[in-house]
Amino acid sequence: MKTEITELLGIEYPIIQGGMAWVAEHHLAAAVSNAGGLGLIGAASAPAEWVRQQVQEAKKLTDKPFGVNIMLMSPYADDVAKVIVEEGVQVVTTGAGSPEKYMKMWKEAGVKVIPVVASVALAKRMERCGADAVVAEGCESGGHVGETTTMALVPQVVDAVSIPVIAAGGIADGRGVAAAFMLGAKGVQLGTRFVVTEEAVVHENYKERILKAKDIDTRVTGKSAGHPVRALRNEMTKKYLSLENSGATAEELELLTLGGLRKAVVEGDVKNGSVMAGQIAGLIKEKMTCKEVIEKLVQEAEGRFREFMPQ
Ligand code: TUI
C-alpha cells in the first residue's frame, strides 16, 4: 500500500489516526506510529506546555514519524503552533478552521502540513497556501463536522486539487479503506476505530458505549450555534436537541456541553457527557490493539482490491 501519502510522511501504511480531543494522547499516537501508520497527538483546547510534554513523551515511545493536530478554535492555538516548530514535530494537521496564518512558519521549519477540510473551497485555499496534502472529512465523522458526506466530498476535493487527498469519516474497516481509494484518496484517517483500542487511554465506559452503538445512534448538536458536533445519543444530546429546538440561547446550550467530552472520556460519564463518535461506530464490534487494527485494515483492503482487480 505505497501511495503519495506513505512517501510524503515516511510511513509504512497510508493510515492516519485522527487527532481526537482528550483521546489522542501520546500512548495512542506512539502505538499507531509503531504499527506503521501515522499517530497524532490531539492538542484540542489544551495549553501549549501540555502539548510539548506529550510530544516529548511520544518521542520516548517511538522513533517513527508522528504528528500533532491543532484545533484552531483553541485559545492556545498560536502557542501550540510554535511548540510544533520548537519540538521538531514532523507533521501537523489542523481542524475547525483555516491554518493560513501559521503556514509560512511551519513550511520554513520543514513541517508537513495537512489541513482537515470539509469543503472544496477550503481545500483549494489550503493548496494555494502551501499545504502538502488535505484530509477531506465527511460529516459521518465524530466531533465537529461539516455538511457533506465522505462519498460526495472526497471525489470533489480530489478533482479540485493536485495535492494528495486523505479521506476521513465513516471508515472503520478494510472495505472503507478500499472505497476511499476508489474515490481517489491516497490515504485514510480513522478516529472512532482507534478509540476502541487497548492503547487508547479512554474510560472503559466510552469504549463500551461505542461497542454497543448501532447504525442510527449518533446525533448532531450545535447546528444552531454554527458548531455542529456529532456524538452518540444519550441524556445530554436529548436535552440539548430539545432545548435547541425550543430556541434556547447559546449560553444555555453551552452550559449543557461545557466540559462534556472530558466528562465522558476521563470520568466515564457516558450519560451526561459528550460521547463524540462517528456514524461508523455501529461497525466496531471488538477492542483490538492498534497493530491489529492496522494489519486488519490493510489485509481486508488488499482482499477487496484482489477480488475486483485480479490482475
Ligand atoms: O475539527 C474537527 N473535529 C473536531 S474538533 C473537536 S473539539 C470541539 N469540541 C467541542 C465543540 C467543538 C469542537 C471535535 N472534533 N474536524 C476537522 C474539521 N474541520 N471538520 C470540519 C472542519 C472545518 C469546518 C469549517 C474546517 C474549516 C472550516 O471553516 C474554515 C474557514 O475559514 O472556512
CSV table of C-alpha atoms and ligand atoms in Angstrom, one decimal:
chain,number,residue,atom,x,y,z
A,1,MET,CA,0.0,0.0,0.0
A,2,LYS,CA,2.6,2.5,-1.1
A,3,THR,CA,1.0,5.8,-2.1
A,4,GLU,CA,2.0,9.5,-2.3
A,5,ILE,CA,1.0,9.7,1.4
A,6,THR,CA,3.3,6.9,2.6
A,7,GLU,CA,6.1,8.7,0.6
A,8,LEU,CA,5.3,12.1,1.9
A,9,LEU,CA,5.2,11.0,5.5
A,10,GLY,CA,7.8,8.3,5.5
A,11,ILE,CA,5.3,5.7,6.9
A,12,GLU,CA,4.5,2.1,6.0
A,13,TYR,CA,0.7,2.3,5.5
A,14,PRO,CA,-1.4,5.3,4.4
A,15,ILE,CA,-3.4,5.1,7.6
A,16,ILE,CA,-3.7,8.1,9.9
A,17,GLN,CA,-5.2,8.2,13.4
A,18,GLY,CA,-7.5,11.2,14.0
A,19,GLY,CA,-6.3,13.9,16.4
A,20,MET,CA,-9.2,13.4,18.7
A,21,ALA,CA,-9.6,15.8,21.7
A,22,TRP,CA,-8.9,14.2,25.1
A,23,VAL,CA,-8.4,10.8,23.4
A,24,ALA,CA,-5.4,11.2,21.1
A,25,GLU,CA,-2.6,11.4,23.7
A,26,HIS,CA,1.0,10.2,23.4
A,27,HIS,CA,0.3,6.4,24.1
A,28,LEU,CA,-2.2,6.1,21.3
A,29,ALA,CA,-0.2,8.2,18.9
A,30,ALA,CA,3.0,6.2,19.5
A,31,ALA,CA,1.2,2.9,19.2
A,32,VAL,CA,-0.3,3.8,15.8
A,33,SER,CA,3.1,5.1,14.5
A,34,ASN,CA,4.9,2.0,15.8
A,35,ALA,CA,2.3,-0.1,13.9
A,36,GLY,CA,3.2,1.6,10.6
A,37,GLY,CA,0.5,4.3,10.4
A,38,LEU,CA,0.7,7.9,11.5
A,39,GLY,CA,-0.2,8.6,15.1
A,40,LEU,CA,-1.4,12.1,16.1
A,41,ILE,CA,-1.5,13.9,19.4
A,42,GLY,CA,-4.7,16.0,19.6
A,43,ALA,CA,-3.9,19.4,21.0
A,44,ALA,CA,-7.6,20.2,21.3
A,45,SER,CA,-8.0,23.1,23.7
A,46,ALA,CA,-5.0,22.2,25.8
A,47,PRO,CA,-2.3,24.6,26.8
A,48,ALA,CA,0.9,24.6,24.7
A,49,GLU,CA,3.1,23.2,27.5
A,50,TRP,CA,0.8,20.1,27.8
A,51,VAL,CA,1.3,19.6,24.0
A,52,ARG,CA,5.1,20.0,24.4
A,53,GLN,CA,5.2,17.4,27.2
A,54,GLN,CA,3.0,15.0,25.1
A,55,VAL,CA,5.4,15.3,22.1
A,56,GLN,CA,8.4,14.6,24.3
A,57,GLU,CA,6.7,11.5,25.8
A,58,ALA,CA,5.8,10.2,22.4
A,59,LYS,CA,9.4,10.6,21.3
A,60,LYS,CA,10.4,8.2,24.1
A,61,LEU,CA,7.9,5.6,22.9
A,62,THR,CA,8.5,5.7,19.1
A,63,ASP,CA,11.3,6.6,16.6
A,64,LYS,CA,8.7,6.6,13.8
A,65,PRO,CA,7.1,9.8,12.4
A,66,PHE,CA,4.1,11.1,14.3
A,67,GLY,CA,2.2,14.4,14.2
A,68,VAL,CA,0.1,16.9,16.2
A,69,ASN,CA,-3.4,18.0,15.4
A,70,ILE,CA,-4.2,21.7,16.2
A,71,MET,CA,-7.8,22.6,16.9
A,72,LEU,CA,-7.9,26.1,15.5
A,73,MET,CA,-10.7,27.4,17.8
A,74,SER,CA,-8.4,26.8,20.8
A,75,PRO,CA,-7.4,29.9,22.7
A,76,TYR,CA,-3.8,28.3,22.8
A,77,ALA,CA,-3.6,27.7,19.0
A,78,ASP,CA,-0.9,30.4,18.5
A,79,ASP,CA,1.4,28.9,21.2
A,80,VAL,CA,0.8,25.3,20.1
A,81,ALA,CA,1.7,26.3,16.5
A,82,LYS,CA,5.1,27.5,17.9
A,83,VAL,CA,5.6,24.4,20.0
A,84,ILE,CA,5.3,22.3,16.8
A,85,VAL,CA,8.3,24.1,15.4
A,86,GLU,CA,10.3,24.1,18.6
A,87,GLU,CA,9.9,20.4,19.2
A,88,GLY,CA,10.7,19.4,15.6
A,89,VAL,CA,7.3,17.8,15.1
A,90,GLN,CA,7.3,16.3,11.5
A,91,VAL,CA,3.6,16.6,10.6
A,92,VAL,CA,0.8,18.9,11.7
A,93,THR,CA,-2.9,18.5,10.9
A,94,THR,CA,-5.4,21.2,11.7
A,95,GLY,CA,-9.2,21.2,12.3
A,96,ALA,CA,-12.1,23.5,12.8
A,97,GLY,CA,-10.7,26.5,10.9
A,98,SER,CA,-8.0,27.7,8.5
A,99,PRO,CA,-4.3,27.5,9.4
A,100,GLU,CA,-3.2,30.1,6.8
A,101,LYS,CA,-1.5,32.4,9.4
A,102,TYR,CA,0.8,29.6,10.6
A,103,MET,CA,1.7,28.2,7.2
A,104,LYS,CA,4.9,30.3,6.5
A,105,MET,CA,6.4,29.4,9.9
A,106,TRP,CA,5.7,25.7,9.5
A,107,LYS,CA,6.8,25.4,5.9
A,108,GLU,CA,10.1,27.3,6.7
A,109,ALA,CA,10.7,24.8,9.5
A,110,GLY,CA,10.1,21.8,7.2
A,111,VAL,CA,6.9,20.7,8.9
A,112,LYS,CA,4.5,18.7,6.7
A,113,VAL,CA,1.1,20.5,6.8
A,114,ILE,CA,-2.1,18.6,6.3
A,115,PRO,CA,-5.3,20.7,7.0
A,116,VAL,CA,-8.6,18.9,7.6
A,117,VAL,CA,-11.2,20.4,5.3
A,118,ALA,CA,-14.9,19.8,4.9
A,119,SER,CA,-15.3,21.7,1.6
A,120,VAL,CA,-13.8,22.1,-1.8
A,121,ALA,CA,-13.3,25.8,-1.3
A,122,LEU,CA,-11.1,25.3,1.8
A,123,ALA,CA,-9.2,22.5,0.1
A,124,LYS,CA,-8.3,24.9,-2.8
A,125,ARG,CA,-7.3,27.7,-0.4
A,126,MET,CA,-5.1,25.2,1.5
A,127,GLU,CA,-3.4,24.0,-1.7
A,128,ARG,CA,-2.7,27.7,-2.7
A,129,CYS,CA,-1.1,28.5,0.6
A,130,GLY,CA,1.3,25.5,0.5
A,131,ALA,CA,-0.4,22.5,2.2
A,132,ASP,CA,1.3,19.2,1.5
A,133,ALA,CA,-2.0,17.3,1.5
A,134,VAL,CA,-5.5,17.6,2.8
A,135,VAL,CA,-7.8,15.4,4.8
A,136,ALA,CA,-11.3,15.6,3.3
A,137,GLU,CA,-13.5,14.9,6.2
A,138,GLY,CA,-17.1,13.9,5.6
A,139,CYS,CA,-20.0,14.6,8.0
A,140,GLU,CA,-20.2,10.9,9.1
A,141,SER,CA,-17.2,11.7,11.4
A,142,GLY,CA,-17.5,12.2,15.1
A,143,GLY,CA,-16.9,15.6,16.7
A,144,HIS,CA,-17.0,18.9,14.8
A,145,VAL,CA,-18.5,18.2,11.3
A,146,GLY,CA,-19.2,19.9,8.0
A,147,GLU,CA,-22.2,19.4,5.7
A,148,THR,CA,-21.1,16.9,3.1
A,149,THR,CA,-20.7,13.2,3.2
A,150,THR,CA,-17.4,11.4,2.6
A,151,MET,CA,-18.8,9.7,-0.5
A,152,ALA,CA,-19.7,13.1,-2.1
A,153,LEU,CA,-16.8,15.2,-0.6
A,154,VAL,CA,-13.8,13.1,-1.4
A,155,PRO,CA,-14.1,12.9,-5.2
A,156,GLN,CA,-15.0,16.6,-5.5
A,157,VAL,CA,-11.9,17.5,-3.5
A,158,VAL,CA,-9.7,15.1,-5.5
A,159,ASP,CA,-10.8,16.8,-8.7
A,160,ALA,CA,-10.3,20.3,-7.3
A,161,VAL,CA,-6.7,20.0,-6.0
A,162,SER,CA,-3.4,18.4,-7.2
A,163,ILE,CA,-2.0,17.6,-3.7
A,164,PRO,CA,-2.9,14.2,-2.3
A,165,VAL,CA,-6.2,13.8,-0.5
A,166,ILE,CA,-6.8,11.7,2.6
A,167,ALA,CA,-10.4,10.5,3.2
A,168,ALA,CA,-12.0,10.6,6.7
A,169,GLY,CA,-15.4,10.0,8.0
A,170,GLY,CA,-17.3,6.7,8.0
A,171,ILE,CA,-14.2,4.4,7.7
A,172,ALA,CA,-13.5,1.6,10.2
A,173,ASP,CA,-12.6,-1.4,8.2
A,174,GLY,CA,-10.8,-2.5,5.0
A,175,ARG,CA,-13.9,-2.1,2.9
A,176,GLY,CA,-14.0,1.6,3.8
A,177,VAL,CA,-10.3,1.9,3.1
A,178,ALA,CA,-10.7,0.3,-0.4
A,179,ALA,CA,-13.8,2.5,-1.1
A,180,ALA,CA,-11.8,5.7,-0.2
A,181,PHE,CA,-9.1,4.7,-2.7
A,182,MET,CA,-11.7,4.1,-5.3
A,183,LEU,CA,-12.9,7.7,-4.8
A,184,GLY,CA,-9.3,8.9,-5.5
A,185,ALA,CA,-8.0,9.2,-1.9
A,186,LYS,CA,-4.3,8.4,-1.3
A,187,GLY,CA,-4.8,7.7,2.4
A,188,VAL,CA,-7.4,7.4,5.1
A,189,GLN,CA,-7.9,8.9,8.6
A,190,LEU,CA,-9.8,7.0,11.2
A,191,GLY,CA,-10.9,8.3,14.6
A,192,THR,CA,-13.7,6.2,16.2
A,193,ARG,CA,-12.0,2.9,15.3
A,194,PHE,CA,-8.8,3.9,17.2
A,195,VAL,CA,-10.8,4.9,20.3
A,196,VAL,CA,-11.7,1.2,20.8
A,197,THR,CA,-8.1,0.0,21.1
A,198,GLU,CA,-6.1,-1.4,24.0
A,199,GLU,CA,-3.8,1.6,23.9
A,200,ALA,CA,-6.3,4.4,23.9
A,201,VAL,CA,-6.3,6.0,27.4
A,202,VAL,CA,-10.1,6.4,27.4
A,203,HIS,CA,-12.6,5.4,30.1
A,204,GLU,CA,-13.9,1.8,29.5
A,205,ASN,CA,-17.5,3.1,29.6
A,206,TYR,CA,-16.7,5.2,26.5
A,207,LYS,CA,-15.2,2.2,24.6
A,208,GLU,CA,-18.2,0.0,25.7
A,209,ARG,CA,-20.7,2.7,24.5
A,210,ILE,CA,-19.1,2.6,21.0
A,211,LEU,CA,-19.0,-1.2,21.0
A,212,LYS,CA,-22.8,-1.2,21.8
A,213,ALA,CA,-23.7,1.6,19.3
A,214,LYS,CA,-26.0,0.9,16.4
A,215,ASP,CA,-26.0,2.5,13.0
A,216,ILE,CA,-28.6,5.1,13.9
A,217,ASP,CA,-27.2,6.1,17.3
A,218,THR,CA,-25.4,9.3,16.6
A,219,ARG,CA,-26.9,12.8,16.8
A,220,VAL,CA,-25.6,16.2,15.7
A,221,THR,CA,-25.9,19.0,18.3
A,222,GLY,CA,-24.9,22.7,18.0
A,223,LYS,CA,-26.1,23.4,14.4
A,224,SER,CA,-27.9,26.5,15.6
A,225,ALA,CA,-24.7,27.9,17.2
A,226,GLY,CA,-22.7,27.1,14.0
A,227,HIS,CA,-20.6,24.4,15.6
A,228,PRO,CA,-22.2,21.1,14.7
A,229,VAL,CA,-20.8,18.2,16.8
A,230,ARG,CA,-21.6,14.5,16.2
A,231,ALA,CA,-21.8,12.3,19.3
A,232,LEU,CA,-23.6,9.1,20.4
A,233,ARG,CA,-27.1,9.8,21.6
A,234,ASN,CA,-27.6,10.0,25.4
A,235,GLU,CA,-29.3,12.2,28.0
A,236,MET,CA,-27.1,15.1,27.0
A,237,THR,CA,-27.9,15.0,23.3
A,238,LYS,CA,-31.6,14.5,24.1
A,239,LYS,CA,-31.7,17.6,26.4
A,240,TYR,CA,-29.5,19.6,24.1
A,241,LEU,CA,-31.7,18.9,21.0
A,242,SER,CA,-34.9,19.6,22.7
A,243,LEU,CA,-33.5,22.9,24.1
A,244,GLU,CA,-32.1,23.8,20.7
A,245,ASN,CA,-35.5,23.1,19.1
A,246,SER,CA,-37.2,25.3,21.6
A,247,GLY,CA,-34.9,28.2,20.8
A,248,ALA,CA,-32.7,28.2,23.8
A,249,THR,CA,-29.8,30.8,24.0
A,250,ALA,CA,-26.3,29.8,23.1
A,251,GLU,CA,-25.3,30.3,26.8
A,252,GLU,CA,-28.0,27.8,28.0
A,253,LEU,CA,-26.8,25.3,25.4
A,254,GLU,CA,-23.2,25.8,26.2
A,255,LEU,CA,-23.9,25.0,29.9
A,256,LEU,CA,-25.0,21.6,28.8
A,257,THR,CA,-21.9,20.7,26.9
A,258,LEU,CA,-19.3,22.5,28.9
A,259,GLY,CA,-16.5,20.0,29.7
A,260,GLY,CA,-18.8,17.3,28.2
A,261,LEU,CA,-16.1,15.5,26.3
A,262,ARG,CA,-13.8,15.3,29.4
A,263,LYS,CA,-16.7,14.1,31.4
A,264,ALA,CA,-17.2,11.2,29.0
A,265,VAL,CA,-13.5,10.3,28.2
A,266,VAL,CA,-12.0,10.8,31.6
A,267,GLU,CA,-14.8,10.2,34.1
A,268,GLY,CA,-16.7,7.7,32.1
A,269,ASP,CA,-20.0,9.6,32.4
A,270,VAL,CA,-21.5,8.5,29.1
A,271,LYS,CA,-25.0,9.6,30.1
A,272,ASN,CA,-24.4,13.3,30.6
A,273,GLY,CA,-21.0,13.7,28.8
A,274,SER,CA,-20.3,14.2,25.1
A,275,VAL,CA,-19.5,10.7,23.6
A,276,MET,CA,-18.2,12.0,20.3
A,277,ALA,CA,-18.1,9.3,17.7
A,278,GLY,CA,-18.7,8.8,14.0
A,279,GLN,CA,-21.6,7.1,12.3
A,280,ILE,CA,-19.4,4.1,11.7
A,281,ALA,CA,-19.4,3.3,15.5
A,282,GLY,CA,-22.0,0.6,14.8
A,283,LEU,CA,-19.5,-1.4,12.8
A,284,ILE,CA,-17.0,-1.6,15.6
A,285,LYS,CA,-17.5,-4.9,17.5
A,286,GLU,CA,-14.3,-5.6,19.3
A,287,LYS,CA,-11.4,-3.9,21.1
A,288,MET,CA,-8.0,-4.6,19.5
A,289,THR,CA,-4.5,-3.3,19.7
A,290,CYS,CA,-3.6,-0.6,17.2
A,291,LYS,CA,-1.3,-3.0,15.4
A,292,GLU,CA,-4.2,-5.5,15.0
A,293,VAL,CA,-6.5,-2.7,13.7
A,294,ILE,CA,-3.9,-1.6,11.1
A,295,GLU,CA,-3.0,-5.1,10.0
A,296,LYS,CA,-6.7,-6.0,9.6
A,297,LEU,CA,-7.4,-2.8,7.6
A,298,VAL,CA,-4.5,-3.5,5.2
A,299,GLN,CA,-5.4,-7.2,4.8
A,300,GLU,CA,-9.1,-6.5,4.2
A,301,ALA,CA,-8.4,-3.7,1.8
A,302,GLU,CA,-5.9,-5.7,-0.2
A,303,GLY,CA,-8.5,-8.6,-0.3
A,304,ARG,CA,-11.0,-6.2,-1.8
A,305,PHE,CA,-8.5,-5.0,-4.4
A,306,ARG,CA,-7.6,-8.6,-5.4
A,307,GLU,CA,-11.3,-9.5,-5.7
A,308,PHE,CA,-12.1,-6.7,-8.1
A,309,MET,CA,-8.8,-6.4,-9.9
A,310,PRO,CA,-7.5,-10.0,-10.1
A,311,GLN,CA,-4.6,-9.0,-12.3
B,1,TUI,O1,-12.0,19.6,13.9
B,1,TUI,C1,-12.6,18.5,13.6
B,1,TUI,N1,-13.2,17.8,14.6
B,1,TUI,C2,-13.3,18.1,15.9
B,1,TUI,S1,-12.6,19.4,16.7
B,1,TUI,C3,-13.3,19.0,18.1
B,1,TUI,S2,-13.1,19.9,19.6
B,1,TUI,C4,-14.6,20.6,19.7
B,1,TUI,N2,-15.2,20.4,20.9
B,1,TUI,C5,-16.4,20.9,21.1
B,1,TUI,C6,-17.0,21.7,20.2
B,1,TUI,C7,-16.4,22.0,19.0
B,1,TUI,C8,-15.1,21.4,18.8
B,1,TUI,C9,-14.0,17.9,18.0
B,1,TUI,N3,-14.0,17.4,16.7
B,1,TUI,N4,-12.6,18.0,12.4
B,1,TUI,C10,-12.0,18.8,11.3
B,1,TUI,C11,-13.0,19.7,10.7
B,1,TUI,N5,-12.7,20.9,10.4
B,1,TUI,N6,-14.2,19.3,10.4
B,1,TUI,C12,-14.8,20.5,9.9
B,1,TUI,C13,-13.8,21.4,9.8
B,1,TUI,C14,-13.9,22.8,9.4
B,1,TUI,C15,-15.1,23.5,9.4
B,1,TUI,C16,-15.1,24.8,8.9
B,1,TUI,C17,-12.7,23.4,8.9
B,1,TUI,C18,-12.8,24.7,8.5
B,1,TUI,C19,-14.0,25.4,8.5
B,1,TUI,O2,-14.0,26.7,8.0
B,1,TUI,C20,-12.8,27.4,8.0
B,1,TUI,C21,-12.9,28.6,7.1
B,1,TUI,O3,-12.2,29.5,7.4
B,1,TUI,O4,-13.6,28.5,6.1
